[in-house]
Amino acid sequence: MALLITDECINCDVCEPACPNDAISEGDDIYVIDPDLCTECIGHFDEPQCVVICPVDCIPKDPDHVENESDLLAKYKRITGK
């Protein structure tokens, strides 16, 4: 399951550089996560780095992009070529 940044985002800019897949970018009003690139840091870290670093806790799982751990690992391998 990809992650989602909610409208509680304060645009603090700490999540974007923390993402190892470059899945986070600045949107019109708040930062956004590209579900095609988000692996919840599977393959990189034990927990999603954006969630760890977010000061307002506004990054839940995206219910519109449900994936299990093996799907996320396959996406990681596709993105990184590993």
Short mmCIF file of N, CA and C in Angstrom, two decimals:
data_model
loop_
_atom_site.label_atom_id
_atom_site.label_comp_id
_atom_site.label_asym_id
_atom_site.label_seq_id
_atom_site.Cartn_x
_atom_site.Cartn_y
_atom_site.Cartn_z
N MET A 1 0.85 -1.17 0.00
CA MET A 1 0.00 0.00 0.00
C MET A 1 0.89 1.23 0.00
N ALA A 2 0.65 2.13 -0.89
CA ALA A 2 1.40 3.38 -0.91
C ALA A 2 0.93 4.26 0.24
N LEU A 3 1.69 5.28 0.49
CA LEU A 3 1.33 6.23 1.53
C LEU A 3 0.69 7.46 0.90
N LEU A 4 0.09 8.28 1.74
CA LEU A 4 -0.67 9.44 1.29
C LEU A 4 -0.41 10.59 2.26
N ILE A 5 -0.16 11.78 1.74
CA ILE A 5 -0.01 12.95 2.59
C ILE A 5 -1.35 13.66 2.65
N THR A 6 -1.85 13.85 3.87
CA THR A 6 -3.16 14.47 4.05
C THR A 6 -3.06 15.99 4.05
N ASP A 7 -4.21 16.64 4.06
CA ASP A 7 -4.24 18.10 4.04
C ASP A 7 -3.80 18.73 5.36
N GLU A 8 -3.42 17.90 6.32
CA GLU A 8 -2.83 18.40 7.56
C GLU A 8 -1.36 18.78 7.37
N CYS A 9 -0.82 18.48 6.19
CA CYS A 9 0.57 18.79 5.86
C CYS A 9 0.82 20.29 6.04
N ILE A 10 1.96 20.62 6.66
CA ILE A 10 2.32 22.03 6.89
C ILE A 10 3.43 22.49 5.93
N ASN A 11 3.72 21.69 4.90
CA ASN A 11 4.73 22.03 3.90
C ASN A 11 6.08 22.35 4.51
N CYS A 12 6.50 21.54 5.47
CA CYS A 12 7.77 21.80 6.16
C CYS A 12 8.98 21.33 5.35
N ASP A 13 8.75 20.51 4.31
CA ASP A 13 9.80 20.10 3.38
C ASP A 13 10.77 19.06 3.95
N VAL A 14 10.43 18.38 5.02
CA VAL A 14 11.35 17.37 5.54
C VAL A 14 11.13 15.99 4.92
N CYS A 15 9.94 15.73 4.41
CA CYS A 15 9.66 14.40 3.86
C CYS A 15 10.29 14.17 2.49
N GLU A 16 10.28 15.18 1.65
CA GLU A 16 10.76 15.01 0.28
C GLU A 16 12.19 14.47 0.20
N PRO A 17 13.16 15.07 0.88
CA PRO A 17 14.52 14.53 0.80
C PRO A 17 14.70 13.20 1.53
N ALA A 18 13.77 12.84 2.41
CA ALA A 18 13.88 11.58 3.15
C ALA A 18 13.46 10.37 2.32
N CYS A 19 12.75 10.59 1.22
CA CYS A 19 12.23 9.48 0.41
C CYS A 19 13.32 8.90 -0.50
N PRO A 20 13.67 7.63 -0.32
CA PRO A 20 14.72 7.02 -1.15
C PRO A 20 14.29 6.75 -2.59
N ASN A 21 12.99 6.80 -2.86
CA ASN A 21 12.49 6.53 -4.22
C ASN A 21 12.10 7.80 -4.97
N ASP A 22 12.32 8.95 -4.38
CA ASP A 22 11.90 10.22 -4.98
C ASP A 22 10.41 10.21 -5.32
N ALA A 23 9.62 9.61 -4.44
CA ALA A 23 8.18 9.51 -4.67
C ALA A 23 7.42 10.74 -4.18
N ILE A 24 8.09 11.58 -3.40
CA ILE A 24 7.43 12.75 -2.82
C ILE A 24 7.84 14.01 -3.57
N SER A 25 6.84 14.81 -3.91
CA SER A 25 7.12 16.07 -4.60
C SER A 25 6.16 17.15 -4.11
N GLU A 26 6.49 18.37 -4.42
CA GLU A 26 5.65 19.48 -4.01
C GLU A 26 4.43 19.55 -4.91
N GLY A 27 3.25 19.51 -4.30
CA GLY A 27 2.01 19.61 -5.05
C GLY A 27 1.54 21.05 -5.10
N ASP A 28 0.31 21.26 -5.54
CA ASP A 28 -0.24 22.61 -5.61
C ASP A 28 -0.37 23.24 -4.23
N ASP A 29 -0.90 22.49 -3.27
CA ASP A 29 -1.12 23.02 -1.92
C ASP A 29 -0.25 22.35 -0.86
N ILE A 30 -0.05 21.05 -1.02
CA ILE A 30 0.74 20.26 -0.06
C ILE A 30 1.63 19.32 -0.84
N TYR A 31 2.53 18.67 -0.13
CA TYR A 31 3.37 17.66 -0.78
C TYR A 31 2.50 16.45 -1.15
N VAL A 32 2.91 15.74 -2.19
CA VAL A 32 2.16 14.58 -2.66
C VAL A 32 3.11 13.39 -2.83
N ILE A 33 2.54 12.20 -2.77
CA ILE A 33 3.30 10.97 -2.95
C ILE A 33 2.81 10.26 -4.20
N ASP A 34 3.74 9.93 -5.08
CA ASP A 34 3.42 9.18 -6.30
C ASP A 34 3.28 7.71 -5.91
N PRO A 35 2.07 7.14 -5.99
CA PRO A 35 1.88 5.75 -5.56
C PRO A 35 2.65 4.75 -6.42
N ASP A 36 3.02 5.14 -7.63
CA ASP A 36 3.79 4.24 -8.49
C ASP A 36 5.25 4.14 -8.04
N LEU A 37 5.70 5.08 -7.23
CA LEU A 37 7.07 5.07 -6.74
C LEU A 37 7.19 4.75 -5.26
N CYS A 38 6.09 4.84 -4.52
CA CYS A 38 6.14 4.62 -3.07
C CYS A 38 6.16 3.12 -2.76
N THR A 39 7.19 2.70 -2.02
CA THR A 39 7.30 1.32 -1.57
C THR A 39 7.22 1.23 -0.05
N GLU A 40 6.81 2.34 0.60
CA GLU A 40 6.82 2.42 2.06
C GLU A 40 8.21 2.11 2.60
N CYS A 41 9.22 2.39 1.80
CA CYS A 41 10.64 2.19 2.11
C CYS A 41 11.03 0.72 2.20
N ILE A 42 10.13 -0.20 1.78
CA ILE A 42 10.48 -1.62 1.71
C ILE A 42 11.70 -1.74 0.78
N GLY A 43 12.70 -2.49 1.23
CA GLY A 43 13.93 -2.64 0.46
C GLY A 43 15.00 -1.63 0.84
N HIS A 44 14.59 -0.53 1.45
CA HIS A 44 15.53 0.49 1.87
C HIS A 44 15.67 0.54 3.39
N PHE A 45 14.54 0.64 4.09
CA PHE A 45 14.52 0.82 5.54
C PHE A 45 13.44 -0.05 6.17
N ASP A 46 13.47 -0.17 7.48
CA ASP A 46 12.48 -0.97 8.21
C ASP A 46 11.14 -0.27 8.34
N GLU A 47 11.13 1.05 8.22
CA GLU A 47 9.88 1.79 8.31
C GLU A 47 9.93 3.00 7.38
N PRO A 48 8.78 3.47 6.92
CA PRO A 48 8.75 4.60 5.99
C PRO A 48 9.41 5.84 6.60
N GLN A 49 10.41 6.35 5.92
CA GLN A 49 11.17 7.48 6.44
C GLN A 49 10.35 8.76 6.51
N CYS A 50 9.44 8.94 5.59
CA CYS A 50 8.60 10.15 5.63
C CYS A 50 7.72 10.15 6.87
N VAL A 51 7.22 8.98 7.24
CA VAL A 51 6.38 8.85 8.44
C VAL A 51 7.22 9.13 9.69
N VAL A 52 8.42 8.59 9.71
CA VAL A 52 9.31 8.77 10.86
C VAL A 52 9.65 10.24 11.07
N ILE A 53 9.89 10.97 10.00
CA ILE A 53 10.37 12.35 10.10
C ILE A 53 9.26 13.40 10.15
N CYS A 54 8.06 13.05 9.77
CA CYS A 54 6.95 14.01 9.70
C CYS A 54 6.60 14.56 11.09
N PRO A 55 6.65 15.88 11.26
CA PRO A 55 6.37 16.45 12.58
C PRO A 55 4.88 16.55 12.93
N VAL A 56 3.99 16.37 11.94
CA VAL A 56 2.56 16.51 12.22
C VAL A 56 1.78 15.21 12.01
N ASP A 57 2.46 14.12 11.74
CA ASP A 57 1.81 12.81 11.61
C ASP A 57 0.66 12.85 10.60
N CYS A 58 0.99 13.25 9.37
CA CYS A 58 -0.05 13.39 8.34
C CYS A 58 0.17 12.45 7.15
N ILE A 59 0.85 11.31 7.38
CA ILE A 59 1.15 10.41 6.27
C ILE A 59 0.66 9.00 6.59
N PRO A 60 -0.62 8.73 6.37
CA PRO A 60 -1.17 7.38 6.58
C PRO A 60 -1.03 6.53 5.31
N LYS A 61 -1.44 5.29 5.42
CA LYS A 61 -1.50 4.42 4.24
C LYS A 61 -2.63 4.90 3.35
N ASP A 62 -2.43 4.78 2.06
CA ASP A 62 -3.42 5.23 1.08
C ASP A 62 -4.38 4.08 0.77
N PRO A 63 -5.63 4.18 1.19
CA PRO A 63 -6.59 3.09 0.98
C PRO A 63 -6.92 2.87 -0.49
N ASP A 64 -6.59 3.82 -1.35
CA ASP A 64 -6.85 3.66 -2.79
C ASP A 64 -5.74 2.91 -3.51
N HIS A 65 -4.64 2.62 -2.81
CA HIS A 65 -3.51 1.91 -3.42
C HIS A 65 -3.03 0.80 -2.48
N VAL A 66 -3.83 -0.24 -2.38
CA VAL A 66 -3.55 -1.35 -1.48
C VAL A 66 -2.53 -2.29 -2.12
N GLU A 67 -1.44 -2.54 -1.39
CA GLU A 67 -0.40 -3.47 -1.83
C GLU A 67 0.13 -4.20 -0.59
N ASN A 68 0.50 -5.45 -0.77
CA ASN A 68 1.11 -6.18 0.34
C ASN A 68 2.62 -6.03 0.28
N GLU A 69 3.31 -6.59 1.26
CA GLU A 69 4.76 -6.43 1.34
C GLU A 69 5.48 -7.00 0.12
N SER A 70 5.01 -8.11 -0.41
CA SER A 70 5.68 -8.69 -1.59
C SER A 70 5.46 -7.82 -2.82
N ASP A 71 4.28 -7.18 -2.93
CA ASP A 71 4.05 -6.24 -4.03
C ASP A 71 4.99 -5.05 -3.92
N LEU A 72 5.15 -4.54 -2.70
CA LEU A 72 6.04 -3.39 -2.48
C LEU A 72 7.49 -3.75 -2.76
N LEU A 73 7.91 -4.96 -2.39
CA LEU A 73 9.27 -5.40 -2.67
C LEU A 73 9.49 -5.55 -4.17
N ALA A 74 8.50 -6.06 -4.89
CA ALA A 74 8.60 -6.17 -6.35
C ALA A 74 8.70 -4.78 -6.98
N LYS A 75 7.96 -3.84 -6.46
CA LYS A 75 8.03 -2.46 -6.97
C LYS A 75 9.42 -1.87 -6.70
N TYR A 76 9.95 -2.13 -5.49
CA TYR A 76 11.30 -1.68 -5.14
C TYR A 76 12.31 -2.23 -6.15
N LYS A 77 12.22 -3.52 -6.46
CA LYS A 77 13.16 -4.14 -7.40
C LYS A 77 13.00 -3.55 -8.79
N ARG A 78 11.78 -3.27 -9.20
CA ARG A 78 11.54 -2.66 -10.52
C ARG A 78 12.13 -1.26 -10.58
N ILE A 79 11.92 -0.48 -9.52
CA ILE A 79 12.40 0.91 -9.48
C ILE A 79 13.92 0.97 -9.43
N THR A 80 14.53 0.13 -8.59
CA THR A 80 15.97 0.21 -8.38
C THR A 80 16.79 -0.68 -9.31
N GLY A 81 16.13 -1.62 -9.96
CA GLY A 81 16.86 -2.55 -10.83
C GLY A 81 17.62 -3.61 -10.05
N LYS A 82 17.30 -3.76 -8.77
CA LYS A 82 18.01 -4.74 -7.92
C LYS A 82 17.22 -6.03 -7.83
#
